[in-house]
Amino acid sequence: MQDRKPIRWLTRTALLLAVALVVQSLRLGGPYGQLITGSIINGVIVLAVSMVDMGAGIAIGLLTPWVALVTGIMGLPFMVPFIMVANSTLAIVYGLFKRRHRLLAAFLGALAKYGFFVLTTNYLLSLFGKQLPPPAVATFGTTQLGTALIGGMLALFIADTITPAQRGGGQ
């Protein structure tokens, strides 16, 4: 019998990516649009690491900002690579610590993502001759910490409510 792991990986990753892209495509505006969309996308990244593997979370974290750019959702094209790295940081840190303590892993992943954005907005952008307006600095600061924390908690709740059989036995 043929090994089905690659097919299972691709199917699960694609399904979670589809969820993230649907939420992103809603283009929720208003005062809570970024909070809702960002929290769900961060949640999908953490859920992908929980239910598939770290590579799935990284893949989703890399693709969502790029899709936001090409569909016109993202208004700051020079930030896309930084968002991709920040999303990957969330996936990697959560993935490295999830076996020890999932809640702590979600917190550390959110903190690492936030830390990368603080580093980016305060130092890295100036190396490239770019600067963010003050509202955008807030968007890539504490707002990101909040959405990553909420997303992590949302992902842990969903992962805990899905039975092992529905998860594929955790494989």
PDB file of N, CA and C in Angstrom, residues 9-107:
ATOM      1  N   TRP A   9      -0.905  15.258   4.670  1.00  0.00           N
ATOM      2  CA  TRP A   9      -0.297  16.537   5.023  1.00  0.00           C
ATOM      3  C   TRP A   9      -0.829  17.642   4.116  1.00  0.00           C
ATOM      4  N   LEU A  10      -0.804  17.389   2.816  1.00  0.00           N
ATOM      5  CA  LEU A  10      -1.251  18.393   1.852  1.00  0.00           C
ATOM      6  C   LEU A  10      -2.726  18.723   2.038  1.00  0.00           C
ATOM      7  N   THR A  11      -3.546  17.715   2.256  1.00  0.00           N
ATOM      8  CA  THR A  11      -4.984  17.927   2.433  1.00  0.00           C
ATOM      9  C   THR A  11      -5.272  18.760   3.671  1.00  0.00           C
ATOM     10  N   ARG A  12      -4.668  18.402   4.779  1.00  0.00           N
ATOM     11  CA  ARG A  12      -4.915  19.140   6.029  1.00  0.00           C
ATOM     12  C   ARG A  12      -4.380  20.562   5.948  1.00  0.00           C
ATOM     13  N   THR A  13      -3.198  20.706   5.385  1.00  0.00           N
ATOM     14  CA  THR A  13      -2.614  22.040   5.258  1.00  0.00           C
ATOM     15  C   THR A  13      -3.459  22.905   4.333  1.00  0.00           C
ATOM     16  N   ALA A  14      -3.892  22.344   3.215  1.00  0.00           N
ATOM     17  CA  ALA A  14      -4.720  23.095   2.267  1.00  0.00           C
ATOM     18  C   ALA A  14      -6.056  23.492   2.885  1.00  0.00           C
ATOM     19  N   LEU A  15      -6.645  22.614   3.660  1.00  0.00           N
ATOM     20  CA  LEU A  15      -7.917  22.928   4.314  1.00  0.00           C
ATOM     21  C   LEU A  15      -7.745  24.084   5.301  1.00  0.00           C
ATOM     22  N   LEU A  16      -6.703  24.033   6.105  1.00  0.00           N
ATOM     23  CA  LEU A  16      -6.457  25.120   7.057  1.00  0.00           C
ATOM     24  C   LEU A  16      -6.089  26.418   6.338  1.00  0.00           C
ATOM     25  N   LEU A  17      -5.316  26.321   5.267  1.00  0.00           N
ATOM     26  CA  LEU A  17      -5.004  27.509   4.474  1.00  0.00           C
ATOM     27  C   LEU A  17      -6.283  28.103   3.891  1.00  0.00           C
ATOM     28  N   ALA A  18      -7.179  27.258   3.418  1.00  0.00           N
ATOM     29  CA  ALA A  18      -8.449  27.742   2.866  1.00  0.00           C
ATOM     30  C   ALA A  18      -9.249  28.508   3.916  1.00  0.00           C
ATOM     31  N   VAL A  19      -9.276  28.003   5.137  1.00  0.00           N
ATOM     32  CA  VAL A  19      -9.977  28.709   6.220  1.00  0.00           C
ATOM     33  C   VAL A  19      -9.369  30.095   6.405  1.00  0.00           C
ATOM     34  N   ALA A  20      -8.048  30.164   6.465  1.00  0.00           N
ATOM     35  CA  ALA A  20      -7.373  31.455   6.652  1.00  0.00           C
ATOM     36  C   ALA A  20      -7.668  32.404   5.494  1.00  0.00           C
ATOM     37  N   LEU A  21      -7.638  31.895   4.275  1.00  0.00           N
ATOM     38  CA  LEU A  21      -7.865  32.751   3.114  1.00  0.00           C
ATOM     39  C   LEU A  21      -9.309  33.223   3.020  1.00  0.00           C
ATOM     40  N   VAL A  22     -10.253  32.382   3.408  1.00  0.00           N
ATOM     41  CA  VAL A  22     -11.660  32.805   3.415  1.00  0.00           C
ATOM     42  C   VAL A  22     -11.851  33.944   4.408  1.00  0.00           C
ATOM     43  N   VAL A  23     -11.319  33.785   5.594  1.00  0.00           N
ATOM     44  CA  VAL A  23     -11.438  34.842   6.611  1.00  0.00           C
ATOM     45  C   VAL A  23     -10.765  36.118   6.110  1.00  0.00           C
ATOM     46  N   GLN A  24      -9.597  35.972   5.540  1.00  0.00           N
ATOM     47  CA  GLN A  24      -8.868  37.121   5.004  1.00  0.00           C
ATOM     48  C   GLN A  24      -9.659  37.808   3.903  1.00  0.00           C
ATOM     49  N   SER A  25     -10.307  37.031   3.047  1.00  0.00           N
ATOM     50  CA  SER A  25     -11.042  37.594   1.911  1.00  0.00           C
ATOM     51  C   SER A  25     -12.316  38.327   2.328  1.00  0.00           C
ATOM     52  N   LEU A  26     -12.769  38.116   3.550  1.00  0.00           N
ATOM     53  CA  LEU A  26     -13.948  38.840   4.027  1.00  0.00           C
ATOM     54  C   LEU A  26     -13.666  40.328   4.168  1.00  0.00           C
ATOM     55  N   ARG A  27     -12.396  40.683   4.283  1.00  0.00           N
ATOM     56  CA  ARG A  27     -11.971  42.083   4.393  1.00  0.00           C
ATOM     57  C   ARG A  27     -12.759  42.821   5.467  1.00  0.00           C
ATOM     58  N   LEU A  28     -12.780  42.235   6.641  1.00  0.00           N
ATOM     59  CA  LEU A  28     -13.517  42.835   7.746  1.00  0.00           C
ATOM     60  C   LEU A  28     -12.920  44.194   8.085  1.00  0.00           C
ATOM     61  N   GLY A  29     -13.768  45.195   8.102  1.00  0.00           N
ATOM     62  CA  GLY A  29     -13.317  46.547   8.419  1.00  0.00           C
ATOM     63  C   GLY A  29     -13.752  46.929   9.816  1.00  0.00           C
ATOM     64  N   GLY A  30     -13.804  48.206  10.030  1.00  0.00           N
ATOM     65  CA  GLY A  30     -14.248  48.696  11.321  1.00  0.00           C
ATOM     66  C   GLY A  30     -13.189  48.530  12.384  1.00  0.00           C
ATOM     67  N   PRO A  31     -13.553  48.885  13.588  1.00  0.00           N
ATOM     68  CA  PRO A  31     -12.552  48.882  14.664  1.00  0.00           C
ATOM     69  C   PRO A  31     -12.062  47.489  15.056  1.00  0.00           C
ATOM     70  N   TYR A  32     -12.818  46.453  14.733  1.00  0.00           N
ATOM     71  CA  TYR A  32     -12.432  45.111  15.173  1.00  0.00           C
ATOM     72  C   TYR A  32     -12.007  44.201  14.028  1.00  0.00           C
ATOM     73  N   GLY A  33     -11.955  44.725  12.817  1.00  0.00           N
ATOM     74  CA  GLY A  33     -11.611  43.908  11.658  1.00  0.00           C
ATOM     75  C   GLY A  33     -10.265  43.228  11.772  1.00  0.00           C
ATOM     76  N   GLN A  34      -9.247  44.003  12.105  1.00  0.00           N
ATOM     77  CA  GLN A  34      -7.906  43.421  12.223  1.00  0.00           C
ATOM     78  C   GLN A  34      -7.830  42.468  13.405  1.00  0.00           C
ATOM     79  N   LEU A  35      -8.497  42.815  14.480  1.00  0.00           N
ATOM     80  CA  LEU A  35      -8.489  41.953  15.663  1.00  0.00           C
ATOM     81  C   LEU A  35      -9.089  40.585  15.335  1.00  0.00           C
ATOM     82  N   ILE A  36     -10.210  40.583  14.634  1.00  0.00           N
ATOM     83  CA  ILE A  36     -10.874  39.319  14.288  1.00  0.00           C
ATOM     84  C   ILE A  36     -10.054  38.543  13.258  1.00  0.00           C
ATOM     85  N   THR A  37      -9.728  39.210  12.151  1.00  0.00           N
ATOM     86  CA  THR A  37      -8.996  38.532  11.082  1.00  0.00           C
ATOM     87  C   THR A  37      -7.625  38.054  11.557  1.00  0.00           C
ATOM     88  N   GLY A  38      -6.881  38.928  12.208  1.00  0.00           N
ATOM     89  CA  GLY A  38      -5.548  38.560  12.688  1.00  0.00           C
ATOM     90  C   GLY A  38      -5.578  37.430  13.692  1.00  0.00           C
ATOM     91  N   SER A  39      -6.559  37.474  14.595  1.00  0.00           N
ATOM     92  CA  SER A  39      -6.672  36.407  15.600  1.00  0.00           C
ATOM     93  C   SER A  39      -6.955  35.064  14.945  1.00  0.00           C
ATOM     94  N   ILE A  40      -7.851  35.062  13.967  1.00  0.00           N
ATOM     95  CA  ILE A  40      -8.191  33.796  13.302  1.00  0.00           C
ATOM     96  C   ILE A  40      -7.005  33.275  12.492  1.00  0.00           C
ATOM     97  N   ILE A  41      -6.329  34.151  11.764  1.00  0.00           N
ATOM     98  CA  ILE A  41      -5.184  33.688  10.974  1.00  0.00           C
ATOM     99  C   ILE A  41      -4.071  33.175  11.887  1.00  0.00           C
ATOM    100  N   ASN A  42      -3.780  33.885  12.967  1.00  0.00           N
ATOM    101  CA  ASN A  42      -2.792  33.384  13.928  1.00  0.00           C
ATOM    102  C   ASN A  42      -3.250  32.064  14.534  1.00  0.00           C
ATOM    103  N   GLY A  43      -4.546  31.952  14.800  1.00  0.00           N
ATOM    104  CA  GLY A  43      -5.090  30.700  15.318  1.00  0.00           C
ATOM    105  C   GLY A  43      -4.917  29.556  14.340  1.00  0.00           C
ATOM    106  N   VAL A  44      -5.139  29.832  13.067  1.00  0.00           N
ATOM    107  CA  VAL A  44      -4.970  28.794  12.044  1.00  0.00           C
ATOM    108  C   VAL A  44      -3.505  28.358  11.970  1.00  0.00           C
ATOM    109  N   ILE A  45      -2.582  29.298  12.099  1.00  0.00           N
ATOM    110  CA  ILE A  45      -1.154  28.950  12.080  1.00  0.00           C
ATOM    111  C   ILE A  45      -0.824  28.010  13.238  1.00  0.00           C
ATOM    112  N   VAL A  46      -1.273  28.362  14.440  1.00  0.00           N
ATOM    113  CA  VAL A  46      -1.012  27.518  15.617  1.00  0.00           C
ATOM    114  C   VAL A  46      -1.735  26.180  15.485  1.00  0.00           C
ATOM    115  N   LEU A  47      -2.966  26.200  14.987  1.00  0.00           N
ATOM    116  CA  LEU A  47      -3.722  24.960  14.797  1.00  0.00           C
ATOM    117  C   LEU A  47      -3.027  24.051  13.786  1.00  0.00           C
ATOM    118  N   ALA A  48      -2.472  24.631  12.737  1.00  0.00           N
ATOM    119  CA  ALA A  48      -1.748  23.833  11.742  1.00  0.00           C
ATOM    120  C   ALA A  48      -0.549  23.136  12.373  1.00  0.00           C
ATOM    121  N   VAL A  49       0.184  23.855  13.226  1.00  0.00           N
ATOM    122  CA  VAL A  49       1.323  23.232  13.908  1.00  0.00           C
ATOM    123  C   VAL A  49       0.829  22.142  14.850  1.00  0.00           C
ATOM    124  N   SER A  50      -0.281  22.390  15.528  1.00  0.00           N
ATOM    125  CA  SER A  50      -0.837  21.409  16.472  1.00  0.00           C
ATOM    126  C   SER A  50      -1.340  20.155  15.781  1.00  0.00           C
ATOM    127  N   MET A  51      -2.029  20.322  14.662  1.00  0.00           N
ATOM    128  CA  MET A  51      -2.734  19.198  14.047  1.00  0.00           C
ATOM    129  C   MET A  51      -2.018  18.585  12.849  1.00  0.00           C
ATOM    130  N   VAL A  52      -1.074  19.305  12.267  1.00  0.00           N
ATOM    131  CA  VAL A  52      -0.348  18.768  11.115  1.00  0.00           C
ATOM    132  C   VAL A  52       1.133  18.681  11.503  1.00  0.00           C
ATOM    133  N   ASP A  53       1.851  19.769  11.353  1.00  0.00           N
ATOM    134  CA  ASP A  53       3.241  19.853  11.809  1.00  0.00           C
ATOM    135  C   ASP A  53       3.731  21.288  11.648  1.00  0.00           C
ATOM    136  N   MET A  54       4.960  21.517  12.072  1.00  0.00           N
ATOM    137  CA  MET A  54       5.508  22.866  12.026  1.00  0.00           C
ATOM    138  C   MET A  54       5.564  23.400  10.591  1.00  0.00           C
ATOM    139  N   GLY A  55       5.883  22.534   9.655  1.00  0.00           N
ATOM    140  CA  GLY A  55       5.956  22.950   8.256  1.00  0.00           C
ATOM    141  C   GLY A  55       4.638  23.481   7.731  1.00  0.00           C
ATOM    142  N   ALA A  56       3.536  22.892   8.163  1.00  0.00           N
ATOM    143  CA  ALA A  56       2.215  23.362   7.738  1.00  0.00           C
ATOM    144  C   ALA A  56       1.950  24.762   8.276  1.00  0.00           C
ATOM    145  N   GLY A  57       2.293  24.991   9.539  1.00  0.00           N
ATOM    146  CA  GLY A  57       2.114  26.320  10.119  1.00  0.00           C
ATOM    147  C   GLY A  57       2.972  27.362   9.424  1.00  0.00           C
ATOM    148  N   ILE A  58       4.206  26.984   9.117  1.00  0.00           N
ATOM    149  CA  ILE A  58       5.099  27.902   8.411  1.00  0.00           C
ATOM    150  C   ILE A  58       4.546  28.197   7.019  1.00  0.00           C
ATOM    151  N   ALA A  59       4.102  27.166   6.307  1.00  0.00           N
ATOM    152  CA  ALA A  59       3.562  27.359   4.958  1.00  0.00           C
ATOM    153  C   ALA A  59       2.388  28.337   4.969  1.00  0.00           C
ATOM    154  N   ILE A  60       1.474  28.158   5.901  1.00  0.00           N
ATOM    155  CA  ILE A  60       0.316  29.053   5.996  1.00  0.00           C
ATOM    156  C   ILE A  60       0.774  30.459   6.370  1.00  0.00           C
ATOM    157  N   GLY A  61       1.733  30.547   7.282  1.00  0.00           N
ATOM    158  CA  GLY A  61       2.260  31.846   7.686  1.00  0.00           C
ATOM    159  C   GLY A  61       2.976  32.582   6.566  1.00  0.00           C
ATOM    160  N   LEU A  62       3.555  31.847   5.637  1.00  0.00           N
ATOM    161  CA  LEU A  62       4.224  32.458   4.492  1.00  0.00           C
ATOM    162  C   LEU A  62       3.242  32.855   3.398  1.00  0.00           C
ATOM    163  N   LEU A  63       2.219  32.051   3.196  1.00  0.00           N
ATOM    164  CA  LEU A  63       1.296  32.296   2.087  1.00  0.00           C
ATOM    165  C   LEU A  63       0.265  33.387   2.363  1.00  0.00           C
ATOM    166  N   THR A  64      -0.244  33.484   3.582  1.00  0.00           N
ATOM    167  CA  THR A  64      -1.328  34.445   3.840  1.00  0.00           C
ATOM    168  C   THR A  64      -0.923  35.905   3.598  1.00  0.00           C
ATOM    169  N   PRO A  65       0.261  36.374   4.004  1.00  0.00           N
ATOM    170  CA  PRO A  65       0.593  37.772   3.702  1.00  0.00           C
ATOM    171  C   PRO A  65       0.792  38.016   2.203  1.00  0.00           C
ATOM    172  N   TRP A  66       1.354  37.016   1.532  1.00  0.00           N
ATOM    173  CA  TRP A  66       1.567  37.152   0.094  1.00  0.00           C
ATOM    174  C   TRP A  66       0.225  37.250  -0.627  1.00  0.00           C
ATOM    175  N   VAL A  67      -0.725  36.406  -0.256  1.00  0.00           N
ATOM    176  CA  VAL A  67      -2.061  36.461  -0.863  1.00  0.00           C
ATOM    177  C   VAL A  67      -2.727  37.795  -0.542  1.00  0.00           C
ATOM    178  N   ALA A  68      -2.553  38.289   0.684  1.00  0.00           N
ATOM    179  CA  ALA A  68      -3.115  39.595   1.051  1.00  0.00           C
ATOM    180  C   ALA A  68      -2.541  40.695   0.156  1.00  0.00           C
ATOM    181  N   LEU A  69      -1.278  40.583  -0.191  1.00  0.00           N
ATOM    182  CA  LEU A  69      -0.657  41.576  -1.061  1.00  0.00           C
ATOM    183  C   LEU A  69      -1.219  41.507  -2.476  1.00  0.00           C
ATOM    184  N   VAL A  70      -1.241  40.321  -3.065  1.00  0.00           N
ATOM    185  CA  VAL A  70      -1.670  40.208  -4.465  1.00  0.00           C
ATOM    186  C   VAL A  70      -3.171  40.435  -4.647  1.00  0.00           C
ATOM    187  N   THR A  71      -3.945  40.294  -3.588  1.00  0.00           N
ATOM    188  CA  THR A  71      -5.386  40.558  -3.691  1.00  0.00           C
ATOM    189  C   THR A  71      -5.740  41.982  -3.272  1.00  0.00           C
ATOM    190  N   GLY A  72      -4.743  42.779  -2.915  1.00  0.00           N
ATOM    191  CA  GLY A  72      -4.987  44.172  -2.578  1.00  0.00           C
ATOM    192  C   GLY A  72      -5.425  44.424  -1.147  1.00  0.00           C
ATOM    193  N   ILE A  73      -5.364  43.414  -0.302  1.00  0.00           N
ATOM    194  CA  ILE A  73      -5.754  43.592   1.099  1.00  0.00           C
ATOM    195  C   ILE A  73      -4.648  44.314   1.857  1.00  0.00           C
ATOM    196  N   MET A  74      -3.408  43.972   1.563  1.00  0.00           N
ATOM    197  CA  MET A  74      -2.256  44.535   2.266  1.00  0.00           C
ATOM    198  C   MET A  74      -1.826  45.820   1.579  1.00  0.00           C
ATOM    199  N   GLY A  75      -1.837  46.919   2.320  1.00  0.00           N
ATOM    200  CA  GLY A  75      -1.493  48.211   1.750  1.00  0.00           C
ATOM    201  C   GLY A  75      -0.035  48.612   1.910  1.00  0.00           C
ATOM    202  N   LEU A  76       0.747  47.812   2.600  1.00  0.00           N
ATOM    203  CA  LEU A  76       2.164  48.127   2.818  1.00  0.00           C
ATOM    204  C   LEU A  76       3.019  46.988   2.261  1.00  0.00           C
ATOM    205  N   PRO A  77       3.275  46.997   0.947  1.00  0.00           N
ATOM    206  CA  PRO A  77       3.972  45.864   0.332  1.00  0.00           C
ATOM    207  C   PRO A  77       5.338  45.568   0.941  1.00  0.00           C
ATOM    208  N   PHE A  78       6.057  46.592   1.377  1.00  0.00           N
ATOM    209  CA  PHE A  78       7.388  46.359   1.939  1.00  0.00           C
ATOM    210  C   PHE A  78       7.339  45.627   3.273  1.00  0.00           C
ATOM    211  N   MET A  79       6.158  45.529   3.885  1.00  0.00           N
ATOM    212  CA  MET A  79       6.026  44.813   5.158  1.00  0.00           C
ATOM    213  C   MET A  79       5.791  43.314   4.972  1.00  0.00           C
ATOM    214  N   VAL A  80       5.428  42.900   3.771  1.00  0.00           N
ATOM    215  CA  VAL A  80       5.079  41.491   3.540  1.00  0.00           C
ATOM    216  C   VAL A  80       6.192  40.527   3.964  1.00  0.00           C
ATOM    217  N   PRO A  81       7.453  40.739   3.576  1.00  0.00           N
ATOM    218  CA  PRO A  81       8.486  39.795   4.031  1.00  0.00           C
ATOM    219  C   PRO A  81       8.608  39.739   5.557  1.00  0.00           C
ATOM    220  N   PHE A  82       8.424  40.872   6.208  1.00  0.00           N
ATOM    221  CA  PHE A  82       8.515  40.906   7.669  1.00  0.00           C
ATOM    222  C   PHE A  82       7.343  40.166   8.311  1.00  0.00           C
ATOM    223  N   ILE A  83       6.161  40.308   7.713  1.00  0.00           N
ATOM    224  CA  ILE A  83       4.988  39.580   8.219  1.00  0.00           C
ATOM    225  C   ILE A  83       5.194  38.081   8.029  1.00  0.00           C
ATOM    226  N   MET A  84       5.761  37.703   6.891  1.00  0.00           N
ATOM    227  CA  MET A  84       6.029  36.289   6.632  1.00  0.00           C
ATOM    228  C   MET A  84       6.980  35.715   7.682  1.00  0.00           C
ATOM    229  N   VAL A  85       8.032  36.463   8.000  1.00  0.00           N
ATOM    230  CA  VAL A  85       8.993  36.004   9.014  1.00  0.00           C
ATOM    231  C   VAL A  85       8.329  35.957  10.387  1.00  0.00           C
ATOM    232  N   ALA A  86       7.525  36.971  10.706  1.00  0.00           N
ATOM    233  CA  ALA A  86       6.851  37.001  12.013  1.00  0.00           C
ATOM    234  C   ALA A  86       5.896  35.819  12.161  1.00  0.00           C
ATOM    235  N   ASN A  87       5.125  35.524  11.110  1.00  0.00           N
ATOM    236  CA  ASN A  87       4.218  34.372  11.153  1.00  0.00           C
ATOM    237  C   ASN A  87       4.992  33.070  11.313  1.00  0.00           C
ATOM    238  N   SER A  88       6.094  32.961  10.597  1.00  0.00           N
ATOM    239  CA  SER A  88       6.927  31.761  10.713  1.00  0.00           C
ATOM    240  C   SER A  88       7.518  31.642  12.109  1.00  0.00           C
ATOM    241  N   THR A  89       7.875  32.770  12.694  1.00  0.00           N
ATOM    242  CA  THR A  89       8.399  32.777  14.063  1.00  0.00           C
ATOM    243  C   THR A  89       7.364  32.223  15.030  1.00  0.00           C
ATOM    244  N   LEU A  90       6.116  32.647  14.874  1.00  0.00           N
ATOM    245  CA  LEU A  90       5.026  32.125  15.704  1.00  0.00           C
ATOM    246  C   LEU A  90       4.944  30.607  15.574  1.00  0.00           C
ATOM    247  N   ALA A  91       4.952  30.110  14.338  1.00  0.00           N
ATOM    248  CA  ALA A  91       4.841  28.669  14.098  1.00  0.00           C
ATOM    249  C   ALA A  91       6.033  27.907  14.674  1.00  0.00           C
ATOM    250  N   ILE A  92       7.224  28.427  14.473  1.00  0.00           N
ATOM    251  CA  ILE A  92       8.432  27.731  14.928  1.00  0.00           C
ATOM    252  C   ILE A  92       8.509  27.690  16.448  1.00  0.00           C
ATOM    253  N   VAL A  93       8.293  28.828  17.088  1.00  0.00           N
ATOM    254  CA  VAL A  93       8.401  28.861  18.551  1.00  0.00           C
ATOM    255  C   VAL A  93       7.315  27.992  19.180  1.00  0.00           C
ATOM    256  N   TYR A  94       6.086  28.090  18.669  1.00  0.00           N
ATOM    257  CA  TYR A  94       5.032  27.225  19.197  1.00  0.00           C
ATOM    258  C   TYR A  94       5.408  25.757  18.978  1.00  0.00           C
ATOM    259  N   GLY A  95       5.879  25.437  17.779  1.00  0.00           N
ATOM    260  CA  GLY A  95       6.248  24.058  17.468  1.00  0.00           C
ATOM    261  C   GLY A  95       7.364  23.513  18.342  1.00  0.00           C
ATOM    262  N   LEU A  96       8.316  24.354  18.693  1.00  0.00           N
ATOM    263  CA  LEU A  96       9.436  23.907  19.523  1.00  0.00           C
ATOM    264  C   LEU A  96       9.036  23.625  20.966  1.00  0.00           C
ATOM    265  N   PHE A  97       8.029  24.333  21.465  1.00  0.00           N
ATOM    266  CA  PHE A  97       7.674  24.213  22.879  1.00  0.00           C
ATOM    267  C   PHE A  97       6.364  23.482  23.151  1.00  0.00           C
ATOM    268  N   LYS A  98       5.608  23.133  22.108  1.00  0.00           N
ATOM    269  CA  LYS A  98       4.262  22.582  22.326  1.00  0.00           C
ATOM    270  C   LYS A  98       4.258  21.258  23.085  1.00  0.00           C
ATOM    271  N   ARG A  99       5.278  20.458  22.953  1.00  0.00           N
ATOM    272  CA  ARG A  99       5.301  19.164  23.653  1.00  0.00           C
ATOM    273  C   ARG A  99       5.519  19.334  25.156  1.00  0.00           C
ATOM    274  N   ARG A 100       6.178  20.407  25.541  1.00  0.00           N
ATOM    275  CA  ARG A 100       6.426  20.654  26.966  1.00  0.00           C
ATOM    276  C   ARG A 100       5.206  21.249  27.652  1.00  0.00           C
ATOM    277  N   HIS A 101       4.641  22.282  27.022  1.00  0.00           N
ATOM    278  CA  HIS A 101       3.486  22.953  27.624  1.00  0.00           C
ATOM    279  C   HIS A 101       2.833  23.805  26.531  1.00  0.00           C
ATOM    280  N   ARG A 102       1.676  23.368  26.049  1.00  0.00           N
ATOM    281  CA  ARG A 102       1.043  24.033  24.907  1.00  0.00           C
ATOM    282  C   ARG A 102       0.658  25.483  25.188  1.00  0.00           C
ATOM    283  N   LEU A 103       0.128  25.748  26.368  1.00  0.00           N
ATOM    284  CA  LEU A 103      -0.272  27.112  26.698  1.00  0.00           C
ATOM    285  C   LEU A 103       0.950  28.031  26.745  1.00  0.00           C
ATOM    286  N   LEU A 104       2.005  27.557  27.375  1.00  0.00           N
ATOM    287  CA  LEU A 104       3.246  28.328  27.414  1.00  0.00           C
ATOM    288  C   LEU A 104       3.807  28.500  26.002  1.00  0.00           C
ATOM    289  N   ALA A 105       3.723  27.461  25.193  1.00  0.00           N
ATOM    290  CA  ALA A 105       4.207  27.529  23.816  1.00  0.00           C
ATOM    291  C   ALA A 105       3.452  28.589  23.025  1.00  0.00           C
ATOM    292  N   ALA A 106       2.130  28.655  23.197  1.00  0.00           N
ATOM    293  CA  ALA A 106       1.325  29.663  22.503  1.00  0.00           C
ATOM    294  C   ALA A 106       1.722  31.065  22.962  1.00  0.00           C
ATOM    295  N   PHE A 107       1.940  31.222  24.260  1.00  0.00           N
ATOM    296  CA  PHE A 107       2.348  32.519  24.803  1.00  0.00           C
ATOM    297  C   PHE A 107       3.723  32.915  24.274  1.00  0.00           C
TER     298      PHE A 107
END
